[in-house]
mmCIF file of C-alpha atoms in Angstrom:
data_model
loop_
_atom_site.group_PDB
_atom_site.id
_atom_site.type_symbol
_atom_site.label_atom_id
_atom_site.label_comp_id
_atom_site.label_asym_id
_atom_site.label_seq_id
_atom_site.Cartn_x
_atom_site.Cartn_y
_atom_site.Cartn_z
ATOM 1 C CA GLN A 1312 88.379 55.870 159.002
ATOM 2 C CA VAL A 1313 85.436 58.940 158.322
ATOM 3 C CA GLN A 1314 85.818 62.020 160.123
ATOM 4 C CA LEU A 1315 84.182 64.381 160.953
ATOM 5 C CA GLN A 1316 84.252 68.276 160.256
ATOM 6 C CA GLN A 1317 80.840 70.956 161.653
ATOM 7 C CA TRP A 1318 80.524 74.174 161.865
ATOM 8 C CA GLY A 1319 77.709 77.130 162.565
ATOM 9 C CA ALA A 1320 77.629 80.770 164.285
ATOM 10 C CA GLY A 1321 79.141 80.355 168.187
ATOM 11 C CA LEU A 1322 77.334 83.736 169.687
ATOM 12 C CA LEU A 1323 73.068 83.521 168.902
ATOM 13 C CA LYS A 1324 70.928 86.879 170.584
ATOM 14 C CA PRO A 1325 68.003 85.210 172.755
ATOM 15 C CA SER A 1326 65.399 84.267 170.175
ATOM 16 C CA GLU A 1327 68.046 83.188 166.731
ATOM 17 C CA THR A 1328 67.831 79.876 165.121
ATOM 18 C CA LEU A 1329 71.054 77.483 166.026
ATOM 19 C CA SER A 1330 72.116 76.222 162.852
ATOM 20 C CA LEU A 1331 75.756 73.909 162.724
ATOM 21 C CA THR A 1332 76.068 71.935 159.709
ATOM 22 C CA CYS A 1333 78.328 68.198 160.081
ATOM 23 C CA ALA A 1334 81.290 66.634 157.458
ATOM 24 C CA VAL A 1335 81.291 62.909 156.204
ATOM 25 C CA TYR A 1336 84.866 62.207 154.826
ATOM 26 C CA GLY A 1337 85.596 58.655 154.497
ATOM 27 C CA GLY A 1338 83.980 55.564 155.382
ATOM 28 C CA SER A 1339 80.695 54.797 154.394
ATOM 29 C CA PHE A 1340 77.821 57.640 155.231
ATOM 30 C CA SER A 1341 74.803 55.329 154.416
ATOM 31 C CA GLY A 1342 76.108 52.485 156.588
ATOM 32 C CA TYR A 1343 76.320 54.962 159.986
ATOM 33 C CA TYR A 1344 73.722 56.559 162.420
ATOM 34 C CA TRP A 1345 74.130 60.456 162.706
ATOM 35 C CA SER A 1346 74.360 62.637 165.618
ATOM 36 C CA TRP A 1347 74.013 66.035 167.631
ATOM 37 C CA ILE A 1348 75.104 65.824 171.373
ATOM 38 C CA ARG A 1349 75.199 69.067 173.433
ATOM 39 C CA GLN A 1350 77.159 69.992 177.263
ATOM 40 C CA PRO A 1351 75.970 72.862 178.879
ATOM 41 C CA PRO A 1352 80.027 74.087 181.141
ATOM 42 C CA GLY A 1353 80.530 71.869 183.326
ATOM 43 C CA LYS A 1354 77.516 69.524 183.201
ATOM 44 C CA GLY A 1355 76.928 66.261 181.246
ATOM 45 C CA LEU A 1356 75.552 65.172 177.364
ATOM 46 C CA GLU A 1357 72.787 65.351 176.282
ATOM 47 C CA TRP A 1358 71.650 63.714 172.914
ATOM 48 C CA ILE A 1359 70.011 65.240 170.634
ATOM 49 C CA GLY A 1360 68.730 63.134 168.227
ATOM 50 C CA GLU A 1361 69.675 61.177 164.947
ATOM 51 C CA ILE A 1362 69.390 60.941 161.087
ATOM 52 C CA ASN A 1363 70.007 58.896 158.695
ATOM 53 C CA HIS A 1364 70.822 59.010 155.244
ATOM 54 C CA SER A 1365 67.333 58.649 154.486
ATOM 55 C CA GLY A 1366 66.075 60.957 156.372
ATOM 56 C CA SER A 1367 64.635 59.414 159.508
ATOM 57 C CA THR A 1368 64.935 61.022 162.417
ATOM 58 C CA ASN A 1369 64.588 60.544 166.041
ATOM 59 C CA TYR A 1370 64.370 63.485 168.395
ATOM 60 C CA ASN A 1371 64.634 63.910 172.333
ATOM 61 C CA PRO A 1372 61.252 64.656 173.345
ATOM 62 C CA SER A 1373 62.324 67.863 175.193
ATOM 63 C CA LEU A 1374 63.747 69.908 171.908
ATOM 64 C CA LYS A 1375 61.313 68.238 169.405
ATOM 65 C CA SER A 1376 59.600 71.136 168.654
ATOM 66 C CA ARG A 1377 62.174 73.247 168.819
ATOM 67 C CA LEU A 1378 64.046 71.106 167.183
ATOM 68 C CA LEU A 1379 64.858 70.288 163.137
ATOM 69 C CA ILE A 1380 67.329 67.878 162.017
ATOM 70 C CA SER A 1381 68.116 67.466 157.872
ATOM 71 C CA VAL A 1382 70.011 65.518 155.926
ATOM 72 C CA ASP A 1383 72.277 66.431 151.514
ATOM 73 C CA ALA A 1384 73.817 62.948 150.950
ATOM 74 C CA SER A 1385 74.694 63.943 148.217
ATOM 75 C CA LYS A 1386 77.159 65.995 149.738
ATOM 76 C CA ASN A 1387 77.471 63.872 152.384
ATOM 77 C CA HIS A 1388 76.570 66.037 155.350
ATOM 78 C CA PHE A 1389 74.093 66.490 158.128
ATOM 79 C CA SER A 1390 71.754 69.552 159.662
ATOM 80 C CA LEU A 1391 70.824 70.413 163.649
ATOM 81 C CA GLU A 1392 68.707 73.961 163.270
ATOM 82 C CA LEU A 1393 67.721 74.922 167.437
ATOM 83 C CA SER A 1394 64.986 77.405 166.741
ATOM 84 C CA SER A 1395 64.300 80.294 169.766
ATOM 85 C CA VAL A 1396 67.545 79.833 171.159
ATOM 86 C CA THR A 1397 67.822 80.693 174.806
ATOM 87 C CA ALA A 1398 70.619 80.847 177.470
ATOM 88 C CA ALA A 1399 70.068 77.452 178.789
ATOM 89 C CA ASP A 1400 70.933 75.609 174.486
ATOM 90 C CA THR A 1401 74.719 77.577 175.995
ATOM 91 C CA ALA A 1402 76.466 74.216 175.061
ATOM 92 C CA VAL A 1403 78.894 72.982 173.500
ATOM 93 C CA TYR A 1404 77.413 71.306 171.110
ATOM 94 C CA TYR A 1405 79.121 67.910 168.557
ATOM 95 C CA CYS A 1406 78.397 65.569 165.933
ATOM 96 C CA ALA A 1407 79.245 61.790 166.116
ATOM 97 C CA GLY A 1408 78.134 59.124 164.072
ATOM 98 C CA ALA A 1409 77.188 55.283 165.368
ATOM 99 C CA PRO A 1410 77.929 52.054 162.582
ATOM 100 C CA VAL A 1411 74.969 50.394 162.167
ATOM 101 C CA LEU A 1412 73.848 47.675 160.244
ATOM 102 C CA TYR A 1413 69.802 46.960 158.597
ATOM 103 C CA LEU A 1414 68.542 44.202 159.486
ATOM 104 C CA LEU A 1415 64.674 42.838 158.535
ATOM 105 C CA GLN A 1416 62.265 44.931 160.931
ATOM 106 C CA THR A 1417 65.027 46.049 162.860
ATOM 107 C CA VAL A 1418 68.824 48.780 163.411
ATOM 108 C CA ASP A 1419 71.794 46.885 164.735
ATOM 109 C CA TYR A 1420 73.884 49.776 166.444
ATOM 110 C CA PHE A 1421 77.112 50.342 167.091
ATOM 111 C CA GLY A 1422 77.337 53.015 169.245
ATOM 112 C CA MET A 1423 79.639 56.656 168.505
ATOM 113 C CA ASP A 1424 82.048 55.745 167.304
ATOM 114 C CA VAL A 1425 83.047 58.719 165.720
ATOM 115 C CA TRP A 1426 83.036 62.551 167.034
ATOM 116 C CA GLY A 1427 83.595 66.238 165.086
ATOM 117 C CA GLN A 1428 85.598 68.644 167.380
ATOM 118 C CA GLY A 1429 82.847 70.258 168.738
ATOM 119 C CA THR A 1430 80.870 74.189 168.315
ATOM 120 C CA THR A 1431 80.673 76.792 171.041
ATOM 121 C CA VAL A 1432 77.441 77.772 170.785
ATOM 122 C CA THR A 1433 76.646 80.975 173.147
ATOM 123 C CA VAL A 1434 73.268 82.486 173.746
ATOM 124 C CA SER A 1435 73.287 85.689 175.091
ATOM 125 C CA SER A 1436 71.903 89.489 174.810
ATOM 126 C CA SER B 386 60.344 59.039 182.312
ATOM 127 C CA PHE B 387 63.245 57.378 181.146
ATOM 128 C CA GLU B 388 66.437 57.770 182.839
ATOM 129 C CA LEU B 389 69.958 56.934 183.542
ATOM 130 C CA THR B 390 71.413 56.735 186.944
ATOM 131 C CA GLN B 391 75.475 57.175 187.788
ATOM 132 C CA PRO B 392 77.018 57.207 191.150
ATOM 133 C CA PRO B 393 78.760 61.728 190.567
ATOM 134 C CA SER B 394 82.753 60.074 191.598
ATOM 135 C CA VAL B 395 84.207 56.492 191.901
ATOM 136 C CA SER B 396 87.900 57.125 192.729
ATOM 137 C CA VAL B 397 90.709 54.362 193.268
ATOM 138 C CA SER B 398 95.020 54.080 193.473
ATOM 139 C CA PRO B 399 97.076 52.429 190.331
ATOM 140 C CA GLY B 400 96.651 49.352 189.380
ATOM 141 C CA GLN B 401 93.522 48.759 191.070
ATOM 142 C CA THR B 402 89.943 47.654 189.263
ATOM 143 C CA ALA B 403 87.280 50.313 189.406
ATOM 144 C CA ARG B 404 83.644 49.375 188.994
ATOM 145 C CA ILE B 405 81.332 52.242 187.573
ATOM 146 C CA THR B 406 77.907 51.290 187.183
ATOM 147 C CA CYS B 407 75.088 52.847 185.172
ATOM 148 C CA SER B 408 71.057 52.100 186.206
ATOM 149 C CA GLY B 409 67.669 52.282 184.126
ATOM 150 C CA ASP B 410 64.421 50.097 183.545
ATOM 151 C CA ALA B 411 65.146 49.894 179.992
ATOM 152 C CA LEU B 412 68.576 49.044 179.824
ATOM 153 C CA SER B 413 66.552 45.512 181.244
ATOM 154 C CA GLU B 414 66.149 45.320 177.261
ATOM 155 C CA GLN B 415 68.434 47.848 175.347
ATOM 156 C CA TYR B 416 72.151 47.945 175.438
ATOM 157 C CA ALA B 417 74.232 49.962 176.439
ATOM 158 C CA TYR B 418 77.219 51.973 175.140
ATOM 159 C CA TRP B 419 80.538 53.651 177.277
ATOM 160 C CA TYR B 420 82.437 56.719 176.499
ATOM 161 C CA HIS B 421 85.288 57.984 178.176
ATOM 162 C CA GLN B 422 85.974 61.853 177.736
ATOM 163 C CA LYS B 423 88.967 64.372 179.198
ATOM 164 C CA PRO B 424 89.123 67.461 179.966
ATOM 165 C CA GLY B 425 88.321 69.576 175.901
ATOM 166 C CA GLN B 426 87.828 67.012 174.130
ATOM 167 C CA ALA B 427 85.138 64.732 172.390
ATOM 168 C CA PRO B 428 83.992 61.651 174.536
ATOM 169 C CA VAL B 429 85.462 59.057 173.287
ATOM 170 C CA LEU B 430 83.551 54.453 173.127
ATOM 171 C CA VAL B 431 85.093 52.146 174.796
ATOM 172 C CA ILE B 432 82.176 49.577 175.267
ATOM 173 C CA PHE B 433 78.844 48.986 172.817
ATOM 174 C CA LYS B 434 76.993 46.341 173.009
ATOM 175 C CA ASP B 435 77.473 45.312 176.453
ATOM 176 C CA SER B 436 80.182 44.255 177.033
ATOM 177 C CA GLU B 437 81.633 44.681 173.547
ATOM 178 C CA ARG B 438 85.308 46.288 172.926
ATOM 179 C CA PRO B 439 86.004 48.669 169.838
ATOM 180 C CA SER B 440 89.403 48.196 168.129
ATOM 181 C CA GLY B 441 91.884 50.210 169.360
ATOM 182 C CA ILE B 442 90.389 50.140 172.943
ATOM 183 C CA PRO B 443 92.298 48.561 175.477
ATOM 184 C CA GLU B 444 91.656 45.337 177.239
ATOM 185 C CA ARG B 445 91.837 47.094 180.914
ATOM 186 C CA PHE B 446 88.520 47.660 179.864
ATOM 187 C CA SER B 447 85.524 45.475 179.599
ATOM 188 C CA GLY B 448 81.745 45.623 180.202
ATOM 189 C CA SER B 449 78.211 43.845 182.118
ATOM 190 C CA SER B 450 74.872 43.588 182.154
ATOM 191 C CA SER B 451 72.863 42.250 184.549
ATOM 192 C CA GLY B 452 68.827 42.509 184.544
ATOM 193 C CA THR B 453 68.709 46.526 184.546
ATOM 194 C CA THR B 454 72.116 47.512 185.963
ATOM 195 C CA VAL B 455 75.032 47.865 183.674
ATOM 196 C CA THR B 456 78.542 48.144 184.819
ATOM 197 C CA LEU B 457 81.907 49.198 183.184
ATOM 198 C CA THR B 458 84.757 47.746 184.512
ATOM 199 C CA ILE B 459 88.877 49.157 184.124
ATOM 200 C CA SER B 460 91.113 46.788 185.438
ATOM 201 C CA GLY B 461 94.293 47.568 186.542
ATOM 202 C CA VAL B 462 93.881 51.184 186.534
ATOM 203 C CA GLN B 463 96.001 53.794 185.213
ATOM 204 C CA ALA B 464 96.543 57.212 185.233
ATOM 205 C CA GLU B 465 95.763 57.540 181.138
ATOM 206 C CA ASP B 466 91.680 56.831 182.972
ATOM 207 C CA GLU B 467 91.142 59.516 184.651
ATOM 208 C CA ALA B 468 88.061 60.899 182.948
ATOM 209 C CA ASP B 469 84.515 61.867 182.649
ATOM 210 C CA TYR B 470 82.693 58.031 182.298
ATOM 211 C CA TYR B 471 78.863 58.096 180.800
ATOM 212 C CA CYS B 472 76.631 55.654 179.847
ATOM 213 C CA GLN B 473 74.423 55.616 177.006
ATOM 214 C CA SER B 474 70.901 53.763 176.391
ATOM 215 C CA ALA B 475 67.853 53.858 174.476
ATOM 216 C CA ASP B 476 64.969 53.856 175.851
ATOM 217 C CA SER B 477 62.589 50.514 175.501
ATOM 218 C CA SER B 478 60.602 51.162 172.247
ATOM 219 C CA GLY B 479 64.136 52.576 170.528
ATOM 220 C CA SER B 480 63.088 55.887 170.092
ATOM 221 C CA TYR B 481 65.374 57.556 171.779
ATOM 222 C CA ALA B 482 68.713 58.220 173.198
ATOM 223 C CA LEU B 483 69.555 59.123 176.431
ATOM 224 C CA PHE B 484 72.583 59.688 178.355
ATOM 225 C CA GLY B 485 73.471 58.618 181.766
ATOM 226 C CA GLY B 486 74.622 61.597 184.114
ATOM 227 C CA GLY B 487 78.651 60.618 184.032
ATOM 228 C CA THR B 488 81.016 59.540 186.355
ATOM 229 C CA LYS B 489 84.032 61.210 187.353
ATOM 230 C CA LEU B 490 87.080 58.578 187.537
ATOM 231 C CA THR B 491 90.138 59.884 189.719
ATOM 232 C CA VAL B 492 92.866 58.171 190.012
ATOM 233 C CA LEU B 493 94.210 58.909 193.523
#
């Protein structure tokens, strides 16, 4: 049974860099795509980006210029850095994992079936 | 641009059938995934690949797809099904994912 534990700073000032890490326990680290999702207060879910065990990434185009998602497969960790934050980045941030199967020319994706506990990040001066 | 459109709210009485739709051009080429989220909790996957149900999800949850619209159906709705429901898919090239705006299911 895969479980996720996430951590990082919860209070930032405008222009600082948001940094979160998610640790993966149990299961196959290489058998998942690892994602970050956020949810502003009272609003819906926003997909931020994803990474696999070898470091291949996909990013939300609206955040791409400020975003870095990285992986440390030796520690079964993956991380999020979002630079130049503003109040609009205030949200609960979740890490999540989607099991995948690597086929010849594509990746078979089974949806995000494991989630972290969420981290509340507030950006305020 | 790629968008997924859901109704903001759906209301049903206990025991009735709830249907929540999600529309978007890319849905004709990409699978949809459905999540429910209760207040203060992380989302939970209830349907993957349009119509597959993860283990542990009750049989009353089902999904279907037709053209550019996918539908989550909850048969015999129970009070515990009251939650926000989100569809998720990918752009036509599979380069990035997107969530719909969410639908609040109210059990009257």
